[in-house]
mmCIF file of C-alpha atoms in Angstrom:
data_model
loop_
_atom_site.group_PDB
_atom_site.id
_atom_site.type_symbol
_atom_site.label_atom_id
_atom_site.label_comp_id
_atom_site.label_asym_id
_atom_site.label_seq_id
_atom_site.Cartn_x
_atom_site.Cartn_y
_atom_site.Cartn_z
ATOM 1 C CA UNK A 1 19.902 122.862 12.762
ATOM 2 C CA UNK A 2 22.276 119.982 14.189
ATOM 3 C CA UNK A 3 24.987 121.008 11.849
ATOM 4 C CA UNK A 4 24.851 124.957 13.204
ATOM 5 C CA UNK A 5 25.211 123.616 16.387
ATOM 6 C CA UNK A 6 27.935 121.403 16.525
ATOM 7 C CA UNK A 7 29.556 124.057 13.852
ATOM 8 C CA UNK A 8 29.132 126.895 16.723
ATOM 9 C CA UNK A 9 30.372 124.028 19.490
ATOM 10 C CA UNK A 10 33.562 122.810 17.549
ATOM 11 C CA UNK A 11 34.443 126.334 17.207
ATOM 12 C CA UNK A 12 33.974 127.071 20.833
ATOM 13 C CA UNK A 13 36.089 124.230 22.170
ATOM 14 C CA UNK A 14 38.496 125.613 19.208
ATOM 15 C CA UNK A 15 38.562 128.654 21.063
ATOM 16 C CA UNK A 16 39.167 127.540 24.379
ATOM 17 C CA UNK A 17 42.056 125.440 23.451
ATOM 18 C CA UNK A 18 43.450 128.423 21.444
ATOM 19 C CA UNK A 19 42.997 130.431 24.665
ATOM 20 C CA UNK A 20 46.271 131.698 26.869
ATOM 21 C CA UNK A 21 47.182 131.807 30.177
ATOM 22 C CA UNK A 22 47.162 135.467 31.794
ATOM 23 C CA UNK A 23 49.386 136.425 35.142
ATOM 24 C CA UNK A 24 46.974 139.235 35.393
ATOM 25 C CA UNK A 25 43.164 139.189 34.335
ATOM 26 C CA UNK A 26 41.333 141.855 32.715
ATOM 27 C CA UNK A 27 39.724 143.043 35.832
ATOM 28 C CA UNK A 28 43.362 142.522 37.673
ATOM 29 C CA UNK A 29 42.918 139.724 39.339
ATOM 30 C CA UNK A 30 47.009 137.778 39.380
ATOM 31 C CA UNK A 31 46.269 134.742 38.294
ATOM 32 C CA UNK A 32 49.292 132.745 40.589
ATOM 33 C CA UNK A 33 49.923 130.166 42.939
ATOM 34 C CA UNK A 34 52.323 129.727 45.407
ATOM 35 C CA UNK A 35 53.826 126.041 46.301
ATOM 36 C CA UNK A 36 56.335 124.444 48.528
ATOM 37 C CA UNK A 37 56.345 127.077 50.627
ATOM 38 C CA UNK A 38 58.903 127.051 53.049
ATOM 39 C CA UNK A 39 57.629 128.726 55.387
ATOM 40 C CA UNK A 40 54.790 127.327 58.017
ATOM 41 C CA UNK A 41 51.103 128.839 58.073
ATOM 42 C CA UNK A 42 51.423 130.362 61.216
ATOM 43 C CA UNK A 43 53.644 133.200 60.070
ATOM 44 C CA UNK A 44 50.833 134.811 58.799
ATOM 45 C CA UNK A 45 49.230 134.969 62.563
ATOM 46 C CA UNK A 46 52.114 137.029 62.934
ATOM 47 C CA UNK A 47 50.653 140.179 60.684
ATOM 48 C CA UNK A 48 46.976 139.159 62.251
ATOM 49 C CA UNK A 49 45.586 142.391 61.031
ATOM 50 C CA UNK A 50 47.040 141.968 57.025
ATOM 51 C CA UNK A 51 45.406 138.223 56.943
ATOM 52 C CA UNK A 52 41.935 139.505 58.438
ATOM 53 C CA UNK A 53 41.475 142.161 55.955
ATOM 54 C CA UNK A 54 42.571 139.976 53.254
ATOM 55 C CA UNK A 55 40.220 136.882 54.010
ATOM 56 C CA UNK A 56 36.904 137.213 51.895
ATOM 57 C CA UNK A 57 33.711 138.276 53.086
ATOM 58 C CA UNK A 58 32.403 134.847 53.852
ATOM 59 C CA UNK A 59 35.369 133.784 55.882
ATOM 60 C CA UNK A 60 35.615 137.311 57.529
ATOM 61 C CA UNK A 61 31.678 136.993 58.828
ATOM 62 C CA UNK A 62 32.441 133.336 59.781
ATOM 63 C CA UNK A 63 35.337 134.401 62.379
ATOM 64 C CA UNK A 64 33.337 137.845 63.398
ATOM 65 C CA UNK A 65 29.972 135.930 64.423
ATOM 66 C CA UNK A 66 32.807 133.045 66.047
ATOM 67 C CA UNK A 67 34.472 135.187 67.646
ATOM 68 C CA UNK A 68 31.584 136.958 69.304
ATOM 69 C CA UNK A 69 29.534 133.653 70.181
ATOM 70 C CA UNK A 70 32.616 131.519 70.986
ATOM 71 C CA UNK A 71 33.150 134.600 73.987
ATOM 72 C CA UNK A 72 29.964 135.114 75.177
ATOM 73 C CA UNK A 73 29.302 130.960 75.659
ATOM 74 C CA UNK A 74 32.958 131.194 77.317
ATOM 75 C CA UNK A 75 32.343 133.925 79.622
ATOM 76 C CA UNK A 76 28.659 132.153 80.270
ATOM 77 C CA UNK A 77 30.331 129.087 81.354
ATOM 78 C CA UNK A 78 32.617 130.964 84.181
ATOM 79 C CA UNK A 79 29.618 132.645 85.160
ATOM 80 C CA UNK A 80 28.187 129.349 85.754
ATOM 81 C CA UNK A 81 30.838 127.987 87.052
ATOM 82 C CA UNK A 82 31.135 130.830 89.718
ATOM 83 C CA UNK A 83 27.388 130.605 90.620
ATOM 84 C CA UNK A 84 28.275 126.953 91.070
ATOM 85 C CA UNK A 85 30.847 127.689 93.230
ATOM 86 C CA UNK A 86 29.114 129.888 95.224
ATOM 87 C CA UNK A 87 26.207 127.688 95.193
ATOM 88 C CA UNK A 88 23.808 129.952 94.253
ATOM 89 C CA UNK A 89 21.694 127.673 92.031
ATOM 90 C CA UNK A 90 18.576 126.386 93.241
ATOM 91 C CA UNK A 91 19.680 123.155 92.983
ATOM 92 C CA UNK A 92 21.394 123.956 95.863
ATOM 93 C CA UNK A 93 18.124 125.272 98.083
ATOM 94 C CA UNK A 94 20.027 128.733 98.917
ATOM 95 C CA UNK A 95 18.526 129.874 102.538
ATOM 96 C CA UNK A 96 16.444 133.756 102.025
ATOM 97 C CA UNK A 97 19.326 135.511 103.529
ATOM 98 C CA UNK A 98 22.037 134.148 100.851
ATOM 99 C CA UNK A 99 23.120 136.675 98.810
ATOM 100 C CA UNK A 100 24.075 135.500 95.229
ATOM 101 C CA UNK A 101 27.253 136.301 93.333
ATOM 102 C CA UNK A 102 25.177 137.246 90.540
ATOM 103 C CA UNK A 103 21.180 137.479 91.027
ATOM 104 C CA UNK A 104 19.028 134.935 88.771
ATOM 105 C CA UNK A 105 21.466 132.635 87.355
ATOM 106 C CA UNK A 106 19.791 130.163 87.726
ATOM 107 C CA UNK A 107 21.188 127.602 85.244
ATOM 108 C CA UNK A 108 23.320 127.616 81.751
ATOM 109 C CA UNK A 109 20.317 129.932 79.805
ATOM 110 C CA UNK A 110 20.632 132.573 82.004
ATOM 111 C CA UNK A 111 24.589 132.493 82.526
ATOM 112 C CA UNK A 112 24.633 133.008 79.190
ATOM 113 C CA UNK A 113 21.966 135.438 78.744
ATOM 114 C CA UNK A 114 23.954 137.460 81.652
ATOM 115 C CA UNK A 115 27.536 136.778 79.470
ATOM 116 C CA UNK A 116 25.393 138.649 76.384
ATOM 117 C CA UNK A 117 24.006 141.117 78.142
ATOM 118 C CA UNK A 118 27.470 142.106 80.184
ATOM 119 C CA UNK A 119 29.763 142.120 76.761
ATOM 120 C CA UNK A 120 27.143 143.951 74.630
ATOM 121 C CA UNK A 121 26.278 146.358 77.806
ATOM 122 C CA UNK A 122 22.724 145.645 77.039
ATOM 123 C CA UNK A 123 22.334 145.701 81.123
ATOM 124 C CA UNK A 124 18.558 144.951 81.666
ATOM 125 C CA UNK A 125 18.772 145.317 85.368
ATOM 126 C CA UNK A 126 17.400 142.013 85.792
ATOM 127 C CA UNK A 127 20.845 140.121 86.405
ATOM 128 C CA UNK A 128 23.391 142.063 88.295
ATOM 129 C CA UNK A 129 26.362 141.497 89.746
ATOM 130 C CA UNK A 130 26.223 142.069 93.744
ATOM 131 C CA UNK A 131 29.440 142.910 96.197
ATOM 132 C CA UNK A 132 29.251 139.118 97.477
ATOM 133 C CA UNK A 133 32.217 138.158 95.447
ATOM 134 C CA UNK A 134 35.066 139.282 94.237
ATOM 135 C CA UNK A 135 35.457 136.567 91.512
ATOM 136 C CA UNK A 136 32.708 137.985 90.154
ATOM 137 C CA UNK A 137 34.232 141.634 90.192
ATOM 138 C CA UNK A 138 36.897 140.531 88.520
ATOM 139 C CA UNK A 139 35.032 138.231 85.976
ATOM 140 C CA UNK A 140 32.825 141.304 84.703
ATOM 141 C CA UNK A 141 35.920 143.710 84.300
ATOM 142 C CA UNK A 142 37.759 141.454 82.104
ATOM 143 C CA UNK A 143 35.054 140.244 80.277
ATOM 144 C CA UNK A 144 34.170 144.050 79.580
ATOM 145 C CA UNK A 145 37.595 144.845 78.496
ATOM 146 C CA UNK A 146 37.804 141.715 76.293
ATOM 147 C CA UNK A 147 34.545 142.745 74.610
ATOM 148 C CA UNK A 148 35.421 146.342 73.766
ATOM 149 C CA UNK A 149 38.903 144.598 72.554
ATOM 150 C CA UNK A 150 36.809 142.430 70.076
ATOM 151 C CA UNK A 151 34.047 145.345 69.275
ATOM 152 C CA UNK A 152 37.251 147.120 67.823
ATOM 153 C CA UNK A 153 39.201 144.968 66.190
ATOM 154 C CA UNK A 154 36.216 143.516 64.189
ATOM 155 C CA UNK A 155 34.343 146.609 62.763
ATOM 156 C CA UNK A 156 37.832 148.196 62.424
ATOM 157 C CA UNK A 157 38.651 145.084 59.978
ATOM 158 C CA UNK A 158 34.883 145.493 58.391
ATOM 159 C CA UNK A 159 35.659 149.296 58.239
ATOM 160 C CA UNK A 160 38.752 148.848 56.356
ATOM 161 C CA UNK A 161 37.584 145.663 54.313
ATOM 162 C CA UNK A 162 34.848 148.485 53.194
ATOM 163 C CA UNK A 163 36.910 151.157 52.572
ATOM 164 C CA UNK A 164 39.978 149.665 50.919
ATOM 165 C CA UNK A 165 41.318 151.400 47.517
ATOM 166 C CA UNK A 166 40.744 148.329 45.582
ATOM 167 C CA UNK A 167 37.375 149.269 45.650
ATOM 168 C CA UNK A 168 38.104 152.334 43.893
ATOM 169 C CA UNK A 169 40.077 150.962 41.526
ATOM 170 C CA UNK A 170 36.601 149.380 40.179
ATOM 171 C CA UNK A 171 35.741 152.731 38.632
ATOM 172 C CA UNK A 172 38.874 153.010 36.371
ATOM 173 C CA UNK A 173 38.053 151.132 33.199
ATOM 174 C CA UNK A 174 40.371 150.442 30.291
ATOM 175 C CA UNK A 175 39.590 149.492 27.025
ATOM 176 C CA UNK A 176 38.952 145.872 25.760
ATOM 177 C CA UNK A 177 41.392 145.887 23.131
ATOM 178 C CA UNK A 178 44.691 148.163 22.378
ATOM 179 C CA UNK A 179 45.455 149.168 19.023
ATOM 180 C CA UNK A 180 48.290 149.814 17.102
ATOM 181 C CA UNK A 181 48.223 153.120 14.450
ATOM 182 C CA UNK A 182 50.180 155.827 13.244
ATOM 183 C CA UNK A 183 49.941 159.116 15.891
ATOM 184 C CA UNK A 184 52.229 162.163 15.350
ATOM 185 C CA UNK A 185 53.759 160.361 12.353
ATOM 186 C CA UNK A 186 54.836 157.663 14.635
ATOM 187 C CA UNK A 187 53.577 153.860 14.775
ATOM 188 C CA UNK A 188 51.898 154.071 18.514
ATOM 189 C CA UNK A 189 50.589 151.307 20.843
ATOM 190 C CA UNK A 190 47.586 153.065 22.096
ATOM 191 C CA UNK A 191 45.055 152.023 25.058
ATOM 192 C CA UNK A 192 42.404 154.187 26.450
ATOM 193 C CA UNK A 193 41.652 154.673 29.939
ATOM 194 C CA UNK A 194 38.548 156.322 32.095
ATOM 195 C CA UNK A 195 37.473 157.132 35.187
ATOM 196 C CA UNK A 196 34.051 156.747 35.918
ATOM 197 C CA UNK A 197 33.928 158.994 38.850
ATOM 198 C CA UNK A 198 33.667 162.875 38.830
ATOM 199 C CA UNK A 199 36.468 162.537 42.203
ATOM 200 C CA UNK A 200 40.153 162.694 40.743
ATOM 201 C CA UNK A 201 42.907 160.566 41.379
ATOM 202 C CA UNK A 202 45.787 162.715 42.901
ATOM 203 C CA UNK A 203 49.491 162.177 41.295
ATOM 204 C CA UNK A 204 47.966 159.575 38.488
ATOM 205 C CA UNK A 205 51.421 157.480 37.102
ATOM 206 C CA UNK A 206 50.914 155.377 34.037
ATOM 207 C CA UNK A 207 52.940 152.490 33.202
ATOM 208 C CA UNK A 208 53.438 148.748 31.509
ATOM 209 C CA UNK A 209 55.362 145.712 32.024
ATOM 210 C CA UNK A 210 55.564 143.339 28.581
ATOM 211 C CA UNK A 211 55.938 139.559 30.046
ATOM 212 C CA UNK A 212 57.520 137.049 28.132
ATOM 213 C CA UNK A 213 59.567 134.457 27.798
ATOM 214 C CA UNK A 214 62.803 134.602 26.672
ATOM 215 C CA UNK A 215 66.157 132.468 26.276
ATOM 216 C CA UNK A 216 69.292 134.090 27.552
ATOM 217 C CA UNK A 217 72.401 133.204 25.628
ATOM 218 C CA UNK A 218 73.410 131.577 28.204
ATOM 219 C CA UNK A 219 70.649 128.971 27.303
ATOM 220 C CA UNK A 220 68.662 130.072 30.404
ATOM 221 C CA UNK A 221 64.674 129.938 29.875
ATOM 222 C CA UNK A 222 63.069 132.686 32.121
ATOM 223 C CA UNK A 223 59.543 132.315 32.351
ATOM 224 C CA UNK A 224 57.896 135.860 32.996
ATOM 225 C CA UNK A 225 60.486 137.972 31.826
ATOM 226 C CA UNK A 226 59.488 141.580 32.062
ATOM 227 C CA UNK A 227 60.244 143.837 29.434
ATOM 228 C CA UNK A 228 59.607 147.676 30.970
ATOM 229 C CA UNK A 229 56.490 150.074 28.646
ATOM 230 C CA UNK A 230 56.587 153.558 28.637
ATOM 231 C CA UNK A 231 53.687 155.329 28.144
ATOM 232 C CA UNK A 232 53.062 158.974 27.215
ATOM 233 C CA UNK A 233 49.958 160.994 27.562
ATOM 234 C CA UNK A 234 49.448 164.031 25.092
ATOM 235 C CA UNK A 235 48.923 165.898 28.683
ATOM 236 C CA UNK A 236 52.107 164.705 30.384
ATOM 237 C CA UNK A 237 53.069 161.418 32.213
ATOM 238 C CA UNK A 238 53.272 162.803 35.473
ATOM 239 C CA UNK A 239 50.166 164.487 37.664
ATOM 240 C CA UNK A 240 47.417 163.368 35.039
ATOM 241 C CA UNK A 241 44.263 165.656 34.564
ATOM 242 C CA UNK A 242 42.093 162.644 34.772
ATOM 243 C CA UNK A 243 38.649 163.772 34.691
ATOM 244 C CA UNK A 244 37.810 162.799 31.054
ATOM 245 C CA UNK A 245 39.134 159.109 29.341
ATOM 246 C CA UNK A 246 42.656 159.505 28.539
ATOM 247 C CA UNK A 247 44.419 157.642 25.666
ATOM 248 C CA UNK A 248 47.686 156.602 26.203
ATOM 249 C CA UNK A 249 50.695 155.406 23.511
ATOM 250 C CA UNK A 250 53.601 153.718 23.709
ATOM 251 C CA UNK A 251 56.278 154.668 21.006
ATOM 252 C CA UNK A 252 57.401 152.090 18.698
ATOM 253 C CA UNK A 253 60.734 152.888 18.702
ATOM 254 C CA UNK A 254 63.783 151.051 17.693
ATOM 255 C CA UNK A 255 64.232 150.647 21.634
ATOM 256 C CA UNK A 256 60.640 149.164 21.775
ATOM 257 C CA UNK A 257 59.553 145.391 21.980
ATOM 258 C CA UNK A 258 57.218 146.231 19.555
ATOM 259 C CA UNK A 259 59.427 146.883 16.617
ATOM 260 C CA UNK A 260 59.922 143.657 15.188
ATOM 261 C CA UNK A 261 56.671 143.012 15.138
ATOM 262 C CA UNK A 262 54.259 143.341 12.271
ATOM 263 C CA UNK A 263 50.615 142.952 11.630
ATOM 264 C CA UNK A 264 51.012 139.289 10.360
ATOM 265 C CA UNK A 265 53.119 137.812 12.902
ATOM 266 C CA UNK A 266 51.423 139.524 16.032
ATOM 267 C CA UNK A 267 49.382 137.053 16.653
ATOM 268 C CA UNK A 268 51.809 134.183 16.929
ATOM 269 C CA UNK A 269 54.003 136.105 19.240
ATOM 270 C CA UNK A 270 53.531 135.181 22.618
ATOM 271 C CA UNK A 271 53.558 137.845 25.098
ATOM 272 C CA UNK A 272 50.942 139.255 28.084
ATOM 273 C CA UNK A 273 51.538 143.347 28.200
ATOM 274 C CA UNK A 274 50.430 144.647 31.759
ATOM 275 C CA UNK A 275 49.262 148.158 31.945
ATOM 276 C CA UNK A 276 49.456 149.944 35.554
ATOM 277 C CA UNK A 277 48.143 153.199 37.065
ATOM 278 C CA UNK A 278 49.032 154.463 40.062
ATOM 279 C CA UNK A 279 47.721 157.255 42.060
ATOM 280 C CA UNK A 280 46.099 158.812 45.495
ATOM 281 C CA UNK A 281 42.056 158.400 46.065
ATOM 282 C CA UNK A 282 40.923 161.966 46.383
ATOM 283 C CA UNK A 283 38.440 161.310 49.031
ATOM 284 C CA UNK A 284 40.259 158.897 51.091
ATOM 285 C CA UNK A 285 44.198 159.978 50.503
ATOM 286 C CA UNK A 286 44.830 155.964 50.100
ATOM 287 C CA UNK A 287 46.628 154.807 46.992
ATOM 288 C CA UNK A 288 45.112 153.081 44.292
ATOM 289 C CA UNK A 289 46.575 150.872 41.488
ATOM 290 C CA UNK A 290 44.729 149.328 38.806
ATOM 291 C CA UNK A 291 45.936 146.601 36.820
ATOM 292 C CA UNK A 292 44.721 144.980 33.393
ATOM 293 C CA UNK A 293 46.103 143.050 30.508
ATOM 294 C CA UNK A 294 46.702 142.718 26.624
ATOM 295 C CA UNK A 295 47.541 139.113 25.255
ATOM 296 C CA UNK A 296 48.345 139.055 21.234
ATOM 297 C CA UNK A 297 44.537 138.506 20.452
ATOM 298 C CA UNK A 298 43.575 141.924 21.644
ATOM 299 C CA UNK A 299 46.062 143.971 20.152
ATOM 300 C CA UNK A 300 44.223 145.466 16.968
ATOM 301 C CA UNK A 301 46.925 146.363 14.412
ATOM 302 C CA UNK A 302 45.399 149.578 11.685
ATOM 303 C CA UNK A 303 42.993 150.889 14.022
ATOM 304 C CA UNK A 304 42.504 153.907 15.848
ATOM 305 C CA UNK A 305 39.814 154.560 18.921
ATOM 306 C CA UNK A 306 36.365 156.305 17.667
ATOM 307 C CA UNK A 307 35.936 159.710 19.144
ATOM 308 C CA UNK A 308 34.608 159.717 22.653
ATOM 309 C CA UNK A 309 34.116 163.180 23.760
ATOM 310 C CA UNK A 310 32.424 165.837 22.431
ATOM 311 C CA UNK A 311 30.655 169.544 22.990
ATOM 312 C CA UNK A 312 27.115 170.125 23.938
ATOM 313 C CA UNK A 313 24.920 172.990 22.603
ATOM 314 C CA UNK A 314 24.802 174.110 26.544
ATOM 315 C CA UNK A 315 28.155 174.162 26.671
ATOM 316 C CA UNK A 316 28.801 170.919 28.452
ATOM 317 C CA UNK A 317 31.322 168.498 27.821
ATOM 318 C CA UNK A 318 29.975 164.994 27.569
ATOM 319 C CA UNK A 319 31.664 161.673 27.091
ATOM 320 C CA UNK A 320 29.466 158.909 25.057
ATOM 321 C CA UNK A 321 30.925 155.657 26.287
ATOM 322 C CA UNK A 322 28.886 153.329 23.966
ATOM 323 C CA UNK A 323 32.163 154.226 22.175
ATOM 324 C CA UNK A 324 35.033 154.116 24.259
ATOM 325 C CA UNK A 325 35.760 150.516 23.327
ATOM 326 C CA UNK A 326 34.640 151.387 19.540
ATOM 327 C CA UNK A 327 37.861 151.337 17.116
ATOM 328 C CA UNK A 328 37.882 152.541 13.750
ATOM 329 C CA UNK A 329 40.133 150.496 10.849
ATOM 330 C CA UNK A 330 42.643 153.096 9.538
ATOM 331 C CA UNK A 331 45.559 153.246 7.167
ATOM 332 C CA UNK A 332 48.826 151.499 8.478
ATOM 333 C CA UNK A 333 52.018 150.340 8.066
ATOM 334 C CA UNK A 334 52.506 146.524 8.491
ATOM 335 C CA UNK A 335 55.452 147.249 10.605
ATOM 336 C CA UNK A 336 57.374 149.786 12.208
ATOM 337 C CA UNK A 337 60.660 148.709 10.192
ATOM 338 C CA UNK A 338 58.719 149.537 7.244
ATOM 339 C CA UNK A 339 57.253 152.923 8.568
ATOM 340 C CA UNK A 340 61.124 153.952 9.251
ATOM 341 C CA UNK A 341 62.424 152.786 6.163
ATOM 342 C CA UNK A 342 59.934 154.812 3.806
ATOM 343 C CA UNK A 343 60.856 158.013 6.301
ATOM 344 C CA UNK A 344 64.529 157.769 5.691
ATOM 345 C CA UNK A 345 63.792 156.974 2.160
ATOM 346 C CA UNK A 346 61.842 160.249 1.315
ATOM 347 C CA UNK A 347 64.380 162.044 3.757
ATOM 348 C CA UNK A 348 67.178 160.727 1.184
ATOM 349 C CA UNK A 349 65.134 162.675 -1.782
ATOM 350 C CA UNK A 350 65.388 165.740 -0.449
ATOM 351 C CA UNK A 351 69.167 165.834 -0.257
ATOM 352 C CA UNK A 352 72.065 165.818 -2.589
ATOM 353 C CA UNK A 353 74.635 163.808 -3.032
ATOM 354 C CA UNK A 354 78.289 165.221 -3.823
ATOM 355 C CA UNK A 355 79.810 162.638 -6.824
ATOM 356 C CA UNK A 356 84.043 163.331 -6.393
ATOM 357 C CA UNK A 357 84.688 161.635 -9.142
ATOM 358 C CA UNK A 358 82.861 163.673 -11.653
ATOM 359 C CA UNK A 359 84.560 165.997 -13.862
ATOM 360 C CA UNK A 360 83.490 169.187 -16.040
ATOM 361 C CA UNK A 361 84.377 169.718 -19.181
ATOM 362 C CA UNK A 362 84.045 172.478 -21.249
ATOM 363 C CA UNK A 363 82.581 172.454 -24.736
ATOM 364 C CA UNK A 364 83.646 175.529 -27.314
ATOM 365 C CA UNK A 365 81.036 176.344 -29.934
ATOM 366 C CA UNK A 366 81.839 177.301 -33.312
ATOM 367 C CA UNK A 367 79.645 179.104 -35.717
ATOM 368 C CA UNK A 368 80.805 178.487 -38.802
ATOM 369 C CA UNK A 369 78.841 175.819 -40.332
ATOM 370 C CA UNK A 370 80.068 173.758 -43.458
ATOM 371 C CA UNK A 371 78.023 172.519 -46.239
#
């Protein structure tokens, strides 16, 4: 028992040590941090709307609650100051004929309650502003306008946060692995993508970037060098009819960065394939981008995806997501270079070649036979 646990623990530690760093996680988040940024922090306050939208929910709700409580308490203090200056408080023993600026403010607590009632337009009727002093009227108008601005900004920020297309991207899923096999007589890298909603993504476009470390002829080392990867769909690369899962593929030809890779060496490569899907959400007309990535351990050479779409007896099309990331081993050349050499050899077998040095000599036949 202990030997089994020790073996599992050792394999887990070995697997973690071999785990490669990702720039883009499987769910699309970017693993990057910025250091020694020259611009000061307050530049983010210039674009306050984007800053609020990018905040996490816990920080956003903290700002939301603090803004309301702070404004209520601040105006509560101002109402208390108005009542104090006008000597409306009980400690000043106002006369019976005294008309206060605000009825029934007896202290700081009642001033805070009146500020709350004014800003959220509750209006219980127990406390109200009189026409006795213009300062209270001006303060009432100012607080009402500021309260509307705070309500509009905060409610708009929460609504925009909820309706961001980032949430729509969570219903677009990619296969766990990418596979390499023959398709249409060509060696291709295939990835499966599915839309979990019945609403479409309009104007969808799929493309990829291969991230790797390269060394230029001048000796410069470029980390995260980007190489374009063109993906093709049988139905066309533009304006996809994205109602059912699609299998996108990249043709590994002589211009592909995968051309010099082989089944035996792909695990020793250092790259990250990032796949992007851009589109417009049909319901909100907002643009949406979905991202995922594949490292060499997640690229299976010599496999293809299992069928996922079938037709029922009732005439309906059924998508079985149990086979979405399931792969099946198939016969595949162990490198693209070998596949193209094999094709060239077969093409040469079907051709004839002229030998200019060949001379046909005629042989005369005789009918005499000597004994």
